[in-house]
Short mmCIF file of N, CA and C in Angstrom, two decimals:
data_model
loop_
_atom_site.label_atom_id
_atom_site.label_comp_id
_atom_site.label_asym_id
_atom_site.label_seq_id
_atom_site.Cartn_x
_atom_site.Cartn_y
_atom_site.Cartn_z
N UNK U 1 14.68 -12.01 7.72
CA UNK U 1 15.76 -11.05 7.68
C UNK U 1 17.02 -11.73 8.20
N UNK U 2 18.10 -11.64 7.43
CA UNK U 2 19.35 -12.23 7.88
C UNK U 2 20.23 -11.17 8.53
N UNK U 3 21.36 -11.59 9.08
CA UNK U 3 22.23 -10.68 9.82
C UNK U 3 22.84 -9.60 8.94
N UNK U 4 23.09 -9.90 7.66
CA UNK U 4 23.62 -8.89 6.74
C UNK U 4 22.58 -7.80 6.51
N UNK U 5 21.33 -8.20 6.30
CA UNK U 5 20.26 -7.23 6.11
C UNK U 5 20.09 -6.37 7.36
N UNK U 6 20.23 -6.97 8.53
CA UNK U 6 20.09 -6.25 9.79
C UNK U 6 21.11 -5.13 9.90
N UNK U 7 22.35 -5.39 9.48
CA UNK U 7 23.40 -4.36 9.57
C UNK U 7 23.06 -3.14 8.73
N UNK U 8 22.27 -3.33 7.69
CA UNK U 8 21.90 -2.22 6.81
C UNK U 8 20.57 -1.60 7.23
N UNK U 9 19.95 -2.15 8.26
CA UNK U 9 18.64 -1.71 8.71
C UNK U 9 18.77 -0.69 9.83
N UNK U 10 17.97 0.36 9.78
CA UNK U 10 17.96 1.33 10.86
C UNK U 10 19.29 2.04 11.02
N UNK U 11 19.47 2.61 12.21
CA UNK U 11 20.69 3.35 12.49
C UNK U 11 21.28 2.89 13.82
N UNK U 12 22.59 2.95 13.88
CA UNK U 12 23.28 2.64 15.12
C UNK U 12 23.09 3.81 16.07
N UNK U 13 22.83 3.51 17.33
CA UNK U 13 22.64 4.55 18.34
C UNK U 13 23.99 4.97 18.91
N UNK U 14 24.16 6.27 19.18
CA UNK U 14 25.44 6.80 19.65
C UNK U 14 25.55 6.67 21.18
N UNK U 15 25.48 5.44 21.64
CA UNK U 15 25.61 5.12 23.07
C UNK U 15 26.57 3.93 23.15
N UNK U 16 27.71 4.08 23.82
CA UNK U 16 28.70 3.00 23.82
C UNK U 16 28.16 1.62 24.19
N UNK U 17 27.35 1.51 25.24
CA UNK U 17 26.82 0.22 25.66
C UNK U 17 25.92 -0.38 24.58
N UNK U 18 25.12 0.44 23.92
CA UNK U 18 24.22 -0.06 22.88
C UNK U 18 24.99 -0.46 21.63
N UNK U 19 26.09 0.24 21.34
CA UNK U 19 26.96 -0.17 20.23
C UNK U 19 27.57 -1.53 20.53
N UNK U 20 28.00 -1.74 21.78
CA UNK U 20 28.57 -3.01 22.18
C UNK U 20 27.58 -4.15 21.97
N UNK U 21 26.32 -3.92 22.32
CA UNK U 21 25.28 -4.94 22.15
C UNK U 21 24.91 -5.15 20.69
N UNK U 22 24.95 -4.06 19.90
CA UNK U 22 24.55 -4.13 18.49
C UNK U 22 23.12 -3.67 18.25
N UNK U 23 22.58 -2.86 19.14
CA UNK U 23 21.21 -2.36 19.02
C UNK U 23 21.11 -1.36 17.86
N UNK U 24 20.04 -1.49 17.06
CA UNK U 24 19.80 -0.57 15.94
C UNK U 24 18.41 0.03 16.10
N UNK U 25 18.27 1.30 15.77
CA UNK U 25 16.98 1.99 15.84
C UNK U 25 16.32 1.94 14.46
N UNK U 26 15.10 1.40 14.43
CA UNK U 26 14.34 1.32 13.19
C UNK U 26 13.44 2.52 12.98
N UNK U 27 12.89 3.04 14.11
CA UNK U 27 11.89 4.11 13.97
C UNK U 27 11.83 4.92 15.25
N UNK U 28 11.63 6.23 15.10
CA UNK U 28 11.45 7.15 16.22
C UNK U 28 10.60 8.31 15.72
N UNK U 29 9.27 8.17 15.84
CA UNK U 29 8.41 9.26 15.40
C UNK U 29 7.04 9.19 16.05
N UNK U 30 6.44 10.35 16.24
CA UNK U 30 5.07 10.48 16.75
C UNK U 30 4.83 9.67 18.02
N UNK U 31 5.77 9.72 18.95
CA UNK U 31 5.61 9.03 20.23
C UNK U 31 5.83 7.53 20.16
N UNK U 32 6.40 7.05 19.08
CA UNK U 32 6.66 5.62 18.95
C UNK U 32 8.14 5.38 18.69
N UNK U 33 8.60 4.22 19.10
CA UNK U 33 9.99 3.84 18.89
C UNK U 33 10.08 2.36 18.58
N UNK U 34 11.05 2.00 17.77
CA UNK U 34 11.25 0.60 17.43
C UNK U 34 12.75 0.34 17.31
N UNK U 35 13.22 -0.69 18.01
CA UNK U 35 14.63 -1.07 17.97
C UNK U 35 14.74 -2.56 17.69
N UNK U 36 15.91 -2.96 17.20
CA UNK U 36 16.12 -4.35 16.83
C UNK U 36 17.53 -4.78 17.25
N UNK U 37 17.67 -6.07 17.54
CA UNK U 37 18.96 -6.63 17.93
C UNK U 37 19.06 -8.06 17.41
N UNK U 38 20.16 -8.37 16.78
CA UNK U 38 20.44 -9.74 16.36
C UNK U 38 21.23 -10.40 17.49
N UNK U 39 20.59 -11.35 18.15
CA UNK U 39 21.22 -11.99 19.31
C UNK U 39 22.45 -12.79 18.89
N UNK U 40 23.50 -12.69 19.70
CA UNK U 40 24.75 -13.42 19.51
C UNK U 40 24.94 -14.32 20.73
N UNK U 41 25.81 -15.30 20.64
CA UNK U 41 26.04 -16.19 21.79
C UNK U 41 26.37 -15.43 23.08
N UNK U 42 27.07 -14.32 22.97
CA UNK U 42 27.43 -13.57 24.18
C UNK U 42 26.25 -12.84 24.83
N UNK U 43 25.10 -12.80 24.15
CA UNK U 43 23.87 -12.22 24.72
C UNK U 43 23.07 -13.25 25.51
N UNK U 44 23.50 -14.51 25.46
CA UNK U 44 22.71 -15.60 26.03
C UNK U 44 23.02 -15.88 27.49
N UNK U 45 22.06 -16.57 28.13
CA UNK U 45 22.28 -17.09 29.48
C UNK U 45 22.76 -18.55 29.35
N UNK U 46 22.82 -19.27 30.45
CA UNK U 46 23.34 -20.64 30.42
C UNK U 46 22.40 -21.62 29.72
N UNK U 47 21.15 -21.21 29.44
CA UNK U 47 20.22 -22.07 28.70
C UNK U 47 20.23 -21.77 27.20
N UNK U 48 21.18 -20.92 26.78
CA UNK U 48 21.37 -20.57 25.37
C UNK U 48 20.18 -19.85 24.75
N UNK U 49 19.54 -19.03 25.57
CA UNK U 49 18.51 -18.10 25.09
C UNK U 49 18.90 -16.72 25.60
N UNK U 50 18.28 -15.68 25.09
CA UNK U 50 18.64 -14.31 25.46
C UNK U 50 18.56 -14.10 26.97
N UNK U 51 19.59 -13.50 27.53
CA UNK U 51 19.64 -13.16 28.94
C UNK U 51 18.57 -12.10 29.22
N UNK U 52 17.90 -12.20 30.35
CA UNK U 52 16.86 -11.24 30.71
C UNK U 52 17.36 -9.81 30.75
N UNK U 53 18.61 -9.61 31.12
CA UNK U 53 19.18 -8.26 31.16
C UNK U 53 19.27 -7.64 29.78
N UNK U 54 19.55 -8.45 28.78
CA UNK U 54 19.59 -7.97 27.40
C UNK U 54 18.18 -7.56 26.95
N UNK U 55 17.19 -8.41 27.26
CA UNK U 55 15.81 -8.10 26.89
C UNK U 55 15.33 -6.84 27.59
N UNK U 56 15.64 -6.72 28.88
CA UNK U 56 15.23 -5.53 29.64
C UNK U 56 15.88 -4.27 29.09
N UNK U 57 17.16 -4.38 28.73
CA UNK U 57 17.85 -3.24 28.12
C UNK U 57 17.17 -2.82 26.83
N UNK U 58 16.85 -3.77 25.98
CA UNK U 58 16.23 -3.46 24.70
C UNK U 58 14.85 -2.81 24.92
N UNK U 59 14.11 -3.31 25.91
CA UNK U 59 12.80 -2.72 26.24
C UNK U 59 12.99 -1.27 26.70
N UNK U 60 13.96 -1.03 27.58
CA UNK U 60 14.22 0.31 28.10
C UNK U 60 14.58 1.27 26.97
N UNK U 61 15.44 0.83 26.07
CA UNK U 61 15.88 1.68 24.96
C UNK U 61 14.71 2.01 24.02
N UNK U 62 13.94 0.99 23.66
CA UNK U 62 12.80 1.22 22.77
C UNK U 62 11.80 2.19 23.37
N UNK U 63 11.53 2.04 24.67
CA UNK U 63 10.56 2.93 25.32
C UNK U 63 11.13 4.34 25.49
N UNK U 64 12.43 4.46 25.78
CA UNK U 64 13.04 5.79 25.88
C UNK U 64 12.98 6.53 24.55
N UNK U 65 13.19 5.81 23.46
CA UNK U 65 13.11 6.42 22.13
C UNK U 65 11.68 6.91 21.88
N UNK U 66 10.70 6.11 22.25
CA UNK U 66 9.29 6.52 22.09
C UNK U 66 8.99 7.76 22.92
N UNK U 67 9.48 7.80 24.15
CA UNK U 67 9.25 8.97 25.02
C UNK U 67 9.88 10.22 24.43
N UNK U 68 11.10 10.10 23.92
CA UNK U 68 11.76 11.26 23.30
C UNK U 68 11.02 11.70 22.04
N UNK U 69 10.51 10.73 21.29
CA UNK U 69 9.79 11.05 20.05
C UNK U 69 8.44 11.71 20.33
N UNK U 70 7.97 11.63 21.56
CA UNK U 70 6.69 12.26 21.93
C UNK U 70 6.86 13.71 22.38
N UNK U 71 8.11 14.15 22.54
CA UNK U 71 8.37 15.50 23.06
C UNK U 71 8.74 16.46 21.94
N UNK U 72 7.93 17.46 21.73
CA UNK U 72 8.19 18.42 20.66
C UNK U 72 9.40 19.31 20.95
N UNK U 73 9.81 19.39 22.23
CA UNK U 73 10.95 20.23 22.60
C UNK U 73 12.29 19.54 22.42
N UNK U 74 12.29 18.27 22.04
CA UNK U 74 13.53 17.55 21.80
C UNK U 74 14.33 17.25 23.06
N UNK U 75 13.66 17.18 24.21
CA UNK U 75 14.38 16.90 25.46
C UNK U 75 14.80 15.44 25.54
N UNK U 76 15.79 15.19 26.38
CA UNK U 76 16.22 13.84 26.68
C UNK U 76 15.35 13.25 27.78
N UNK U 77 15.58 11.98 28.08
CA UNK U 77 14.82 11.33 29.15
C UNK U 77 15.73 10.48 30.02
N UNK U 78 15.30 10.28 31.25
CA UNK U 78 15.90 9.29 32.14
C UNK U 78 14.79 8.38 32.64
N UNK U 79 15.12 7.12 32.77
CA UNK U 79 14.15 6.14 33.25
C UNK U 79 14.00 6.29 34.75
N UNK U 80 12.74 6.43 35.21
CA UNK U 80 12.52 6.49 36.66
C UNK U 80 11.75 5.28 37.17
N UNK U 81 11.14 4.53 36.27
CA UNK U 81 10.44 3.30 36.66
C UNK U 81 10.35 2.42 35.43
N UNK U 82 10.58 1.11 35.61
CA UNK U 82 10.57 0.18 34.49
C UNK U 82 10.05 -1.17 34.97
N UNK U 83 9.05 -1.69 34.29
CA UNK U 83 8.48 -2.99 34.65
C UNK U 83 8.39 -3.84 33.39
N UNK U 84 8.85 -5.08 33.51
CA UNK U 84 8.79 -6.00 32.37
C UNK U 84 8.30 -7.36 32.82
N UNK U 85 7.43 -7.95 32.02
CA UNK U 85 6.97 -9.32 32.23
C UNK U 85 7.62 -10.18 31.16
N UNK U 86 8.39 -11.19 31.58
CA UNK U 86 9.01 -12.12 30.65
C UNK U 86 8.05 -13.29 30.45
N UNK U 87 7.68 -13.57 29.20
CA UNK U 87 6.67 -14.58 28.93
C UNK U 87 7.24 -15.84 28.28
N UNK U 88 8.26 -15.69 27.46
CA UNK U 88 8.89 -16.85 26.85
C UNK U 88 10.29 -16.49 26.39
N UNK U 89 11.10 -17.51 26.15
CA UNK U 89 12.49 -17.31 25.74
C UNK U 89 12.55 -16.62 24.38
N UNK U 90 13.61 -15.85 24.19
CA UNK U 90 13.81 -15.14 22.92
C UNK U 90 15.10 -15.63 22.27
N UNK U 91 15.03 -15.84 20.96
CA UNK U 91 16.18 -16.26 20.17
C UNK U 91 16.16 -15.50 18.84
N UNK U 92 17.31 -15.48 18.19
CA UNK U 92 17.38 -14.91 16.83
C UNK U 92 17.42 -13.40 16.82
N UNK U 93 16.67 -12.82 15.92
CA UNK U 93 16.59 -11.36 15.78
C UNK U 93 15.36 -10.91 16.54
N UNK U 94 15.57 -10.02 17.53
CA UNK U 94 14.46 -9.56 18.36
C UNK U 94 14.19 -8.09 18.11
N UNK U 95 12.93 -7.70 18.34
CA UNK U 95 12.49 -6.33 18.03
C UNK U 95 11.58 -5.84 19.14
N UNK U 96 11.74 -4.58 19.51
CA UNK U 96 10.84 -3.93 20.47
C UNK U 96 10.07 -2.84 19.75
N UNK U 97 8.75 -2.86 19.94
CA UNK U 97 7.87 -1.80 19.44
C UNK U 97 7.27 -1.11 20.66
N UNK U 98 7.51 0.19 20.78
CA UNK U 98 7.07 0.96 21.95
C UNK U 98 6.18 2.12 21.54
N UNK U 99 5.24 2.45 22.43
CA UNK U 99 4.31 3.55 22.15
C UNK U 99 4.08 4.36 23.42
N UNK U 100 4.20 5.68 23.29
CA UNK U 100 3.91 6.58 24.40
C UNK U 100 2.40 6.66 24.57
N UNK U 101 1.93 6.45 25.80
CA UNK U 101 0.49 6.45 26.04
C UNK U 101 0.01 7.72 26.74
N UNK U 102 0.93 8.44 27.43
CA UNK U 102 0.54 9.69 28.09
C UNK U 102 1.79 10.52 28.36
N UNK U 103 1.66 11.83 28.19
CA UNK U 103 2.76 12.74 28.45
C UNK U 103 2.26 13.89 29.30
N UNK U 104 3.06 14.28 30.32
CA UNK U 104 2.79 15.48 31.09
C UNK U 104 3.92 16.46 30.79
N UNK U 105 3.96 17.57 31.52
CA UNK U 105 5.03 18.55 31.29
C UNK U 105 6.41 17.99 31.61
N UNK U 106 6.48 17.00 32.51
CA UNK U 106 7.78 16.49 32.93
C UNK U 106 7.94 14.98 32.78
N UNK U 107 6.86 14.24 32.49
CA UNK U 107 6.92 12.78 32.46
C UNK U 107 6.31 12.20 31.19
N UNK U 108 6.80 11.02 30.81
CA UNK U 108 6.20 10.24 29.71
C UNK U 108 5.95 8.83 30.22
N UNK U 109 4.79 8.29 29.86
CA UNK U 109 4.40 6.93 30.24
C UNK U 109 4.32 6.11 28.95
N UNK U 110 5.06 5.01 28.92
CA UNK U 110 5.26 4.27 27.68
C UNK U 110 5.01 2.78 27.90
N UNK U 111 4.51 2.11 26.87
CA UNK U 111 4.32 0.66 26.88
C UNK U 111 5.07 0.05 25.70
N UNK U 112 5.45 -1.23 25.83
CA UNK U 112 6.19 -1.88 24.74
C UNK U 112 6.00 -3.38 24.78
N UNK U 113 6.26 -3.98 23.60
CA UNK U 113 6.30 -5.43 23.47
C UNK U 113 7.59 -5.79 22.74
N UNK U 114 8.17 -6.92 23.15
CA UNK U 114 9.37 -7.44 22.51
C UNK U 114 8.99 -8.71 21.76
N UNK U 115 9.33 -8.75 20.47
CA UNK U 115 8.99 -9.86 19.59
C UNK U 115 10.24 -10.61 19.17
N UNK U 116 10.10 -11.93 19.00
CA UNK U 116 11.21 -12.69 18.43
C UNK U 116 11.07 -12.71 16.91
N UNK U 117 11.95 -13.45 16.24
CA UNK U 117 11.94 -13.43 14.77
C UNK U 117 10.71 -14.10 14.16
N UNK U 118 9.94 -14.82 14.97
CA UNK U 118 8.67 -15.41 14.49
C UNK U 118 7.49 -14.49 14.77
N UNK U 119 7.76 -13.31 15.31
CA UNK U 119 6.75 -12.32 15.72
C UNK U 119 5.95 -12.76 16.93
N UNK U 120 6.49 -13.68 17.72
CA UNK U 120 5.86 -14.06 18.98
C UNK U 120 6.28 -13.07 20.06
N UNK U 121 5.33 -12.68 20.91
CA UNK U 121 5.64 -11.76 22.00
C UNK U 121 6.40 -12.53 23.08
N UNK U 122 7.61 -12.06 23.40
CA UNK U 122 8.44 -12.71 24.41
C UNK U 122 8.37 -11.98 25.75
N UNK U 123 8.20 -10.68 25.72
CA UNK U 123 7.99 -9.92 26.94
C UNK U 123 7.28 -8.61 26.61
N UNK U 124 6.67 -8.05 27.63
CA UNK U 124 5.99 -6.77 27.48
C UNK U 124 6.24 -5.97 28.74
N UNK U 125 6.12 -4.66 28.63
CA UNK U 125 6.41 -3.85 29.80
C UNK U 125 5.92 -2.43 29.67
N UNK U 126 6.19 -1.69 30.73
CA UNK U 126 5.83 -0.27 30.77
C UNK U 126 6.94 0.47 31.52
N UNK U 127 7.01 1.75 31.27
CA UNK U 127 8.04 2.57 31.93
C UNK U 127 7.57 4.00 32.06
N UNK U 128 8.17 4.69 33.02
CA UNK U 128 7.95 6.12 33.22
C UNK U 128 9.30 6.80 33.03
N UNK U 129 9.30 7.87 32.25
CA UNK U 129 10.52 8.61 31.96
C UNK U 129 10.34 10.06 32.37
N UNK U 130 11.41 10.66 32.89
CA UNK U 130 11.41 12.08 33.24
C UNK U 130 12.16 12.83 32.15
N UNK U 131 11.56 13.89 31.67
CA UNK U 131 12.21 14.73 30.66
C UNK U 131 13.22 15.66 31.32
N UNK U 132 14.32 15.93 30.62
CA UNK U 132 15.28 16.92 31.08
C UNK U 132 15.82 17.66 29.86
N UNK U 133 16.27 18.89 30.09
CA UNK U 133 16.70 19.74 28.97
C UNK U 133 18.09 19.41 28.46
N UNK U 134 19.00 19.08 29.35
CA UNK U 134 20.35 18.77 28.89
C UNK U 134 21.03 17.84 29.87
N UNK U 135 22.06 17.18 29.40
CA UNK U 135 22.81 16.27 30.27
C UNK U 135 23.58 17.07 31.32
N UNK U 136 23.69 16.52 32.53
CA UNK U 136 24.52 17.20 33.52
C UNK U 136 25.97 17.21 33.05
N UNK U 137 26.71 18.23 33.44
CA UNK U 137 28.12 18.34 33.04
C UNK U 137 28.91 17.17 33.61
N UNK U 138 29.82 16.64 32.80
CA UNK U 138 30.69 15.56 33.26
C UNK U 138 31.76 16.14 34.18
N UNK U 139 32.13 15.37 35.20
CA UNK U 139 33.19 15.82 36.11
C UNK U 139 34.48 15.99 35.33
N UNK U 140 35.20 17.04 35.65
CA UNK U 140 36.48 17.27 35.03
C UNK U 140 36.40 17.99 33.69
N UNK U 141 35.18 18.37 33.26
CA UNK U 141 35.05 19.12 32.01
C UNK U 141 34.55 20.52 32.31
N UNK U 142 34.78 21.44 31.40
CA UNK U 142 34.31 22.82 31.60
C UNK U 142 33.21 23.16 30.66
#
């Protein structure tokens, strides 16, 4: 998959930080989520591979999408715990595949793997998300 194909793949998420990074959502259904990112030089660390913060962000987003997709009430989520194991450097176009493994009335427990463009697992992780009905009101708005 080249960068032009990537721009036509999935949907852009309506989150300013994720737009800045270039994250695209490929799938969100039945408790699963999948996101993709074409790494750019500005995503790299000093060794010219993806910065761990970028990988962790992509893992968090993929797992949050899976948690939301597991809720029939359409509630949002906030991350309350996130663990990631970094196994090898990531380059090129990276993808996170996440799956919800357990849901309670207020929490979702999710696992994910991040793959590079060769389909090698670069990191894996788990997270716990708390469901909420609506975003808190922003200060200064009515």
